[in-house]
CSV table of C-alpha atoms and ligand atoms in Angstrom, one decimal:
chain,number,residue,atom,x,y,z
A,1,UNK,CA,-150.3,-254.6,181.9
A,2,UNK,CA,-149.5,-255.3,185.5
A,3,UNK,CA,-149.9,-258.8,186.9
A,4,UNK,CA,-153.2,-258.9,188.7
A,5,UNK,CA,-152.5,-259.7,192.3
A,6,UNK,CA,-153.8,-263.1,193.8
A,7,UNK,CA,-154.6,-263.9,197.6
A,8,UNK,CA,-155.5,-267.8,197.5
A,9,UNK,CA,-157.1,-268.8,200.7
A,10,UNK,CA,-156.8,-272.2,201.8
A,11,UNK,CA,-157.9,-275.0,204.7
A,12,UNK,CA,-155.9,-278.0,203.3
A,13,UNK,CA,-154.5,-279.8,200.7
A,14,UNK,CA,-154.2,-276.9,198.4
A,15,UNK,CA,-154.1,-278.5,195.0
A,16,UNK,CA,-155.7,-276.2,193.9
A,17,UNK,CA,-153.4,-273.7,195.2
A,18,UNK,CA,-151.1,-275.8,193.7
A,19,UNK,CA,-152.5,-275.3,190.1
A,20,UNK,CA,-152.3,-271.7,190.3
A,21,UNK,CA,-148.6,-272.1,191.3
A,22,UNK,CA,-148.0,-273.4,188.3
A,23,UNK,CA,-150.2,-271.1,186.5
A,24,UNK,CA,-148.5,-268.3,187.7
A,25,UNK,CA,-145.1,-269.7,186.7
A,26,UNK,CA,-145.4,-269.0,183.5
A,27,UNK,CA,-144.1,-265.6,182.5
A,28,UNK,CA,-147.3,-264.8,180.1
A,29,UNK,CA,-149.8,-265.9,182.8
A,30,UNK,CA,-151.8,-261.9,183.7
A,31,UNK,CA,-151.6,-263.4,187.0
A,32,UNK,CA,-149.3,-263.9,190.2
A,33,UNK,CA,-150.0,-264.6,194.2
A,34,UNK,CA,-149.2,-262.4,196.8
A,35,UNK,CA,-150.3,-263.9,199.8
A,36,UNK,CA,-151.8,-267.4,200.5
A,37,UNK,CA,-154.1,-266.9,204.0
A,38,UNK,CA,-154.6,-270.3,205.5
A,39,UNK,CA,-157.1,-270.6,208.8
A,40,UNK,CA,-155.3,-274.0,209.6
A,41,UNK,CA,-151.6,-274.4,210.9
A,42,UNK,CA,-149.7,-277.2,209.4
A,43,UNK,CA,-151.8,-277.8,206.0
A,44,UNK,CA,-150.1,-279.3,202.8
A,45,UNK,CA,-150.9,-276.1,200.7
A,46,UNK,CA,-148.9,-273.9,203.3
A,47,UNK,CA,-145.7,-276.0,202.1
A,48,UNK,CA,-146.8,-275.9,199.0
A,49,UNK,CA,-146.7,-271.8,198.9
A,50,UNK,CA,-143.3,-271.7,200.8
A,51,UNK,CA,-141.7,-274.3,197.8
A,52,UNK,CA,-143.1,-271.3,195.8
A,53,UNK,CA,-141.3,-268.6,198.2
A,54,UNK,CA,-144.8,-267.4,198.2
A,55,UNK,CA,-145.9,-264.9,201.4
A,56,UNK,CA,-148.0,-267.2,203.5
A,57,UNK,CA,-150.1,-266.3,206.9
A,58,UNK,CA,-151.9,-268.3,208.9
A,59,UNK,CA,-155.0,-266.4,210.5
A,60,UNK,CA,-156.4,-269.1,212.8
A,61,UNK,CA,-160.3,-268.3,213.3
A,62,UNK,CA,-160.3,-270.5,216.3
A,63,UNK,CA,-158.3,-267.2,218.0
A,64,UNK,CA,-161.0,-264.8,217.3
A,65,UNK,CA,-163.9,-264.1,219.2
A,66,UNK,CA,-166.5,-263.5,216.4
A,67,UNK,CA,-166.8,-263.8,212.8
A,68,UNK,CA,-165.9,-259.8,212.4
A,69,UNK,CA,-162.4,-260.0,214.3
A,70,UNK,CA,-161.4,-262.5,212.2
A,71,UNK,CA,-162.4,-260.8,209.3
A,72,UNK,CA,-161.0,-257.6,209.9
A,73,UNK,CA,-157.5,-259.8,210.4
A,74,UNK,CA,-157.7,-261.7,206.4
A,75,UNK,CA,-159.2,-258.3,205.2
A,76,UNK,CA,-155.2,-256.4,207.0
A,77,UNK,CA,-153.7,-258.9,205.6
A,78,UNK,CA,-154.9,-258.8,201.9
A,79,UNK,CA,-154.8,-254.8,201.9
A,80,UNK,CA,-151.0,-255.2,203.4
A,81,UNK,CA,-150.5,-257.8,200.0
A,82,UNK,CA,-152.3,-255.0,197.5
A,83,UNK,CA,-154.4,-257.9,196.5
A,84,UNK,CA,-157.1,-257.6,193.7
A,85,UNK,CA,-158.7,-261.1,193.9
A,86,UNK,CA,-159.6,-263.2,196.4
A,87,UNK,CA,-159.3,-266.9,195.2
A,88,UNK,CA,-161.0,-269.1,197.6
A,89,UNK,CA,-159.4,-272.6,197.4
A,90,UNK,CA,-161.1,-275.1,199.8
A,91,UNK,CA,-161.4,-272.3,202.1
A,92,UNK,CA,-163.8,-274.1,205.1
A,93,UNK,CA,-165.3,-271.1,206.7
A,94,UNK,CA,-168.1,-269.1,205.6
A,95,UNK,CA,-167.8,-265.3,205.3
A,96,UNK,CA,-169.7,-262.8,206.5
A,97,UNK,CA,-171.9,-260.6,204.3
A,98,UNK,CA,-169.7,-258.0,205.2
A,99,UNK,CA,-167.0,-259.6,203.9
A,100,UNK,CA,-168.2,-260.8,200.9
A,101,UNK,CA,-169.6,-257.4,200.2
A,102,UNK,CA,-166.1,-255.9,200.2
A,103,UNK,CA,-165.0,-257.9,198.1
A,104,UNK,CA,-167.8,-258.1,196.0
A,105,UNK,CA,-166.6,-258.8,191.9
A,106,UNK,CA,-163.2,-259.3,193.5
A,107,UNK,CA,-163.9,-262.8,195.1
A,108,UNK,CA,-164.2,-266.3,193.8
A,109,UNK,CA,-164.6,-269.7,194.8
A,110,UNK,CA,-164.3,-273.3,193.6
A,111,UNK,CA,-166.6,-275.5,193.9
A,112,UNK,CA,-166.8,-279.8,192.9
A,113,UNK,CA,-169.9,-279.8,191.1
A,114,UNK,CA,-172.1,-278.1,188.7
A,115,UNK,CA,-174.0,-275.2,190.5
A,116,UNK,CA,-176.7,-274.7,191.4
A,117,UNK,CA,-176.9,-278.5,192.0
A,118,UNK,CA,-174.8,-280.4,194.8
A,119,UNK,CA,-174.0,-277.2,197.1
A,120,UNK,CA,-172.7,-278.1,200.5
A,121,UNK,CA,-170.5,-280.7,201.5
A,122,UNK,CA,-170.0,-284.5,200.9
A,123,UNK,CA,-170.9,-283.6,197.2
A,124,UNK,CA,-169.4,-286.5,195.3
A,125,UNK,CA,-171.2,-288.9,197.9
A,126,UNK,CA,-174.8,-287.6,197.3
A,127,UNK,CA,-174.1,-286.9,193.0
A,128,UNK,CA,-174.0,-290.9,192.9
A,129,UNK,CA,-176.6,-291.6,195.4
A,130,UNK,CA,-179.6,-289.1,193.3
A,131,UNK,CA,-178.0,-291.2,190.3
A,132,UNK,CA,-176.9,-288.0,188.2
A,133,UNK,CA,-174.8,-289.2,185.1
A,134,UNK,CA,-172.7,-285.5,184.8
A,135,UNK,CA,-171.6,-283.6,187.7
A,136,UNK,CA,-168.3,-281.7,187.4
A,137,UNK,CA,-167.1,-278.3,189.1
A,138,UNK,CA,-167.7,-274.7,188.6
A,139,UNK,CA,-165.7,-270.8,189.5
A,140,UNK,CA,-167.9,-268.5,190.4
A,141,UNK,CA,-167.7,-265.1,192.2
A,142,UNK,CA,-169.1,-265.1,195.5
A,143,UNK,CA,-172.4,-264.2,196.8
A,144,UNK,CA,-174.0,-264.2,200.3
A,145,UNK,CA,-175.5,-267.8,200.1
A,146,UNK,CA,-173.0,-270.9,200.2
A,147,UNK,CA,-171.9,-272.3,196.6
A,148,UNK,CA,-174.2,-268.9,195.1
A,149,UNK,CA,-173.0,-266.6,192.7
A,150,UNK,CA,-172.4,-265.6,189.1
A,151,UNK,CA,-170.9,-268.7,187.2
A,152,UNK,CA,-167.5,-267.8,185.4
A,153,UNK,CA,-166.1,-271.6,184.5
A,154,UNK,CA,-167.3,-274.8,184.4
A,155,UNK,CA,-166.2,-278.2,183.4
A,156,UNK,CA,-168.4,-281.4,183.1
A,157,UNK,CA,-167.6,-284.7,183.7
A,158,UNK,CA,-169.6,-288.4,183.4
A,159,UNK,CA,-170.2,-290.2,186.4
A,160,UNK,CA,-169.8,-294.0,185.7
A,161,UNK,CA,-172.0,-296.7,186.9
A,162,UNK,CA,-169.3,-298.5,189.1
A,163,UNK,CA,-167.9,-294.7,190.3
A,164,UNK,CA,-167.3,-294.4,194.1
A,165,UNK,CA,-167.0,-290.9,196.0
A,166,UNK,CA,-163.6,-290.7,195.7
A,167,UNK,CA,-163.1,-292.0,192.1
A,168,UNK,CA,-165.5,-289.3,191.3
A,169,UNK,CA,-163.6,-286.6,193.1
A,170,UNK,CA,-160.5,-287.6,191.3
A,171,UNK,CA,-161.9,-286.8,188.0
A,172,UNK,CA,-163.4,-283.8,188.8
A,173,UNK,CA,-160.4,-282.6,190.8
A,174,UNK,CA,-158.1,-283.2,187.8
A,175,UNK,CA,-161.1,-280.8,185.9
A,176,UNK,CA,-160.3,-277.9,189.0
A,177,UNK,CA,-157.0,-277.9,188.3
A,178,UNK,CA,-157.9,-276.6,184.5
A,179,UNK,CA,-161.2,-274.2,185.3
A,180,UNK,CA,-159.2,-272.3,187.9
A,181,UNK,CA,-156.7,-270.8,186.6
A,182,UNK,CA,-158.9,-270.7,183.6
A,183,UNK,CA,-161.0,-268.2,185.3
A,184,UNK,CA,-158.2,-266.3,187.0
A,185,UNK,CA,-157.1,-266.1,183.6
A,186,UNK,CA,-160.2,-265.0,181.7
A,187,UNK,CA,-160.4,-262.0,185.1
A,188,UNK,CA,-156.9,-261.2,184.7
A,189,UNK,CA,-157.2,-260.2,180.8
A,190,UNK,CA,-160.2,-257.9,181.7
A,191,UNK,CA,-162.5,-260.4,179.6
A,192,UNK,CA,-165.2,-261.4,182.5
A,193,UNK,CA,-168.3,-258.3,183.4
A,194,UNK,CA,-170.9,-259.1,185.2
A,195,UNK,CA,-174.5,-258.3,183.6
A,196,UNK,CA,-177.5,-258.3,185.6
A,197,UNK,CA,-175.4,-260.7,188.0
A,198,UNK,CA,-174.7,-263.0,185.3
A,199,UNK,CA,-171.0,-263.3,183.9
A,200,UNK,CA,-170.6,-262.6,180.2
A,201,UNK,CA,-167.1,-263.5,178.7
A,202,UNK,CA,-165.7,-261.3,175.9
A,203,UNK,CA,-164.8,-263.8,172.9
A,204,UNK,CA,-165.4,-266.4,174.7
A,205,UNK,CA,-167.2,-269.8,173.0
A,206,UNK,CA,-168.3,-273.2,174.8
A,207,UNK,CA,-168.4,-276.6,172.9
A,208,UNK,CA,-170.2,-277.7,169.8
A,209,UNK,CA,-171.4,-280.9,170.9
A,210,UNK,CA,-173.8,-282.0,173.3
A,211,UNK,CA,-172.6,-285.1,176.2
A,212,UNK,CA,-174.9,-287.8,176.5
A,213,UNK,CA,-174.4,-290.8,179.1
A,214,UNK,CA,-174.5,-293.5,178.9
A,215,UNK,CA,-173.8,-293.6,175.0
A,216,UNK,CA,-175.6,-295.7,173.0
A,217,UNK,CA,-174.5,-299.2,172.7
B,1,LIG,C1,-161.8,-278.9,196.2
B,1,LIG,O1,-162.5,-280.1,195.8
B,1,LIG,C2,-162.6,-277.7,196.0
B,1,LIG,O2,-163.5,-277.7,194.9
B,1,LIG,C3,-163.4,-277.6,197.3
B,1,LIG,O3,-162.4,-278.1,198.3
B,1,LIG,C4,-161.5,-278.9,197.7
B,1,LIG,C5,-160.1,-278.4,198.0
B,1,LIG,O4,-159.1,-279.2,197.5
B,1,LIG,N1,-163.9,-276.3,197.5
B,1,LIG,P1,-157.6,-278.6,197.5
B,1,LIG,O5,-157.3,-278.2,199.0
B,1,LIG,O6,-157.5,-277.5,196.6
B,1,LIG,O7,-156.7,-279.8,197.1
């Protein structure tokens, strides 16, 4: 079967962009990127994609008018690539409804916690100040609300007592680089439908064991 083709669209860093890269290195991944969209000149992940000799564009919004014109550029752009799924990667804007119903089953996000809790921004900061002992990221395909839609992947992770907001991201960060290309994966092999807007995975299993913190002394 055919590679599915990626577009990963970025705002930054793009570590994450970075662990499909490496994904999509291997031969026997069912994935590979054909464009990575960023809506910021100069980011770290746009170097990252040309070390990759992947096709990059940068479609700044701040050129556009509206919402729409800018749209209507990432949406020539992705039909010019023949992508299939749109992988949003610490992509800072929010998309129309328009957009996101185009893409609609064809577009996914990452996000640091476990949805539906911590949407937003500045999530690691408010996980320890409500005092939660798990938080943890989550894939998901993208619905019209931020951080909403059908929940592919997720990986849990403890918060510790003496954690700080960027301690915290760094553990869940190294758990994004895993559930990503997980999910792209799990797409990729034709093993994710969508039921009643809920993902069911074909031969897929979770864990045996519950996680309890803190653990009994
Ligand atoms: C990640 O924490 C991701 O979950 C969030 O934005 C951050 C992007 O980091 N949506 P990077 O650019 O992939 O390094």
């Amino acid at each position: 079967m055919a590679a599915l083709k990626l577009a990963v669209l970025i705002s930054g860093r793009g570590s994450n962009l970075q662990a499909l890269i490496d994904a999509c290195a291997d031969p026997l991944f069912p994935a590979t990127i054909a464009l990575v969209i960023s809506n910021v000149p100069g980011v770290a992940g746009l170097e990252r994609a040309a070390r990759a000799d992947i096709p990059v564009v940068v479609i700044e919004h701040k050129a556009f008018a509206d919402r729409a014109g800018f749209e209507d550029a990432l949406n020539e752009a992705l039909a010019g690539a023949g992508v299939e799924l749109v992988c949003l990667a610490g992509f800072m804007r929010l998309l129309t409804d328009g957009f996101v119903s185009r893409w609609h089953d064809r577009l996914i996000n990452i996000h640091p916690s476990l949805l539906p809790a911590f949407r937003g921004l500045h999530v690691h900061e408010r996980v320890i100040a409500y005092g939660a002992r798990f938080t943890g990221c989550t894939v998901h395909f993208v619905r019209p609300a931020m951080d909403d839609g059908p929940i592919i992947v997720q990986a849990a992770v403890p918060v510790q007592c003496d954690d700080d907001a960027d301690i915290l991201a760094a553990r869940v960060l190294a758990e994004e680089h895993r559930v990503f290309p997980l999910a792209v994966r799990l797409i990729a092999e034709g093993r994710v439908r969508i039921e009643a807007d809920r993902v069911v995975i074909d031969g897929a299993r979770g864990p045996a064991n519950a996680l309890i913190n803190p653990e009994a002394a």
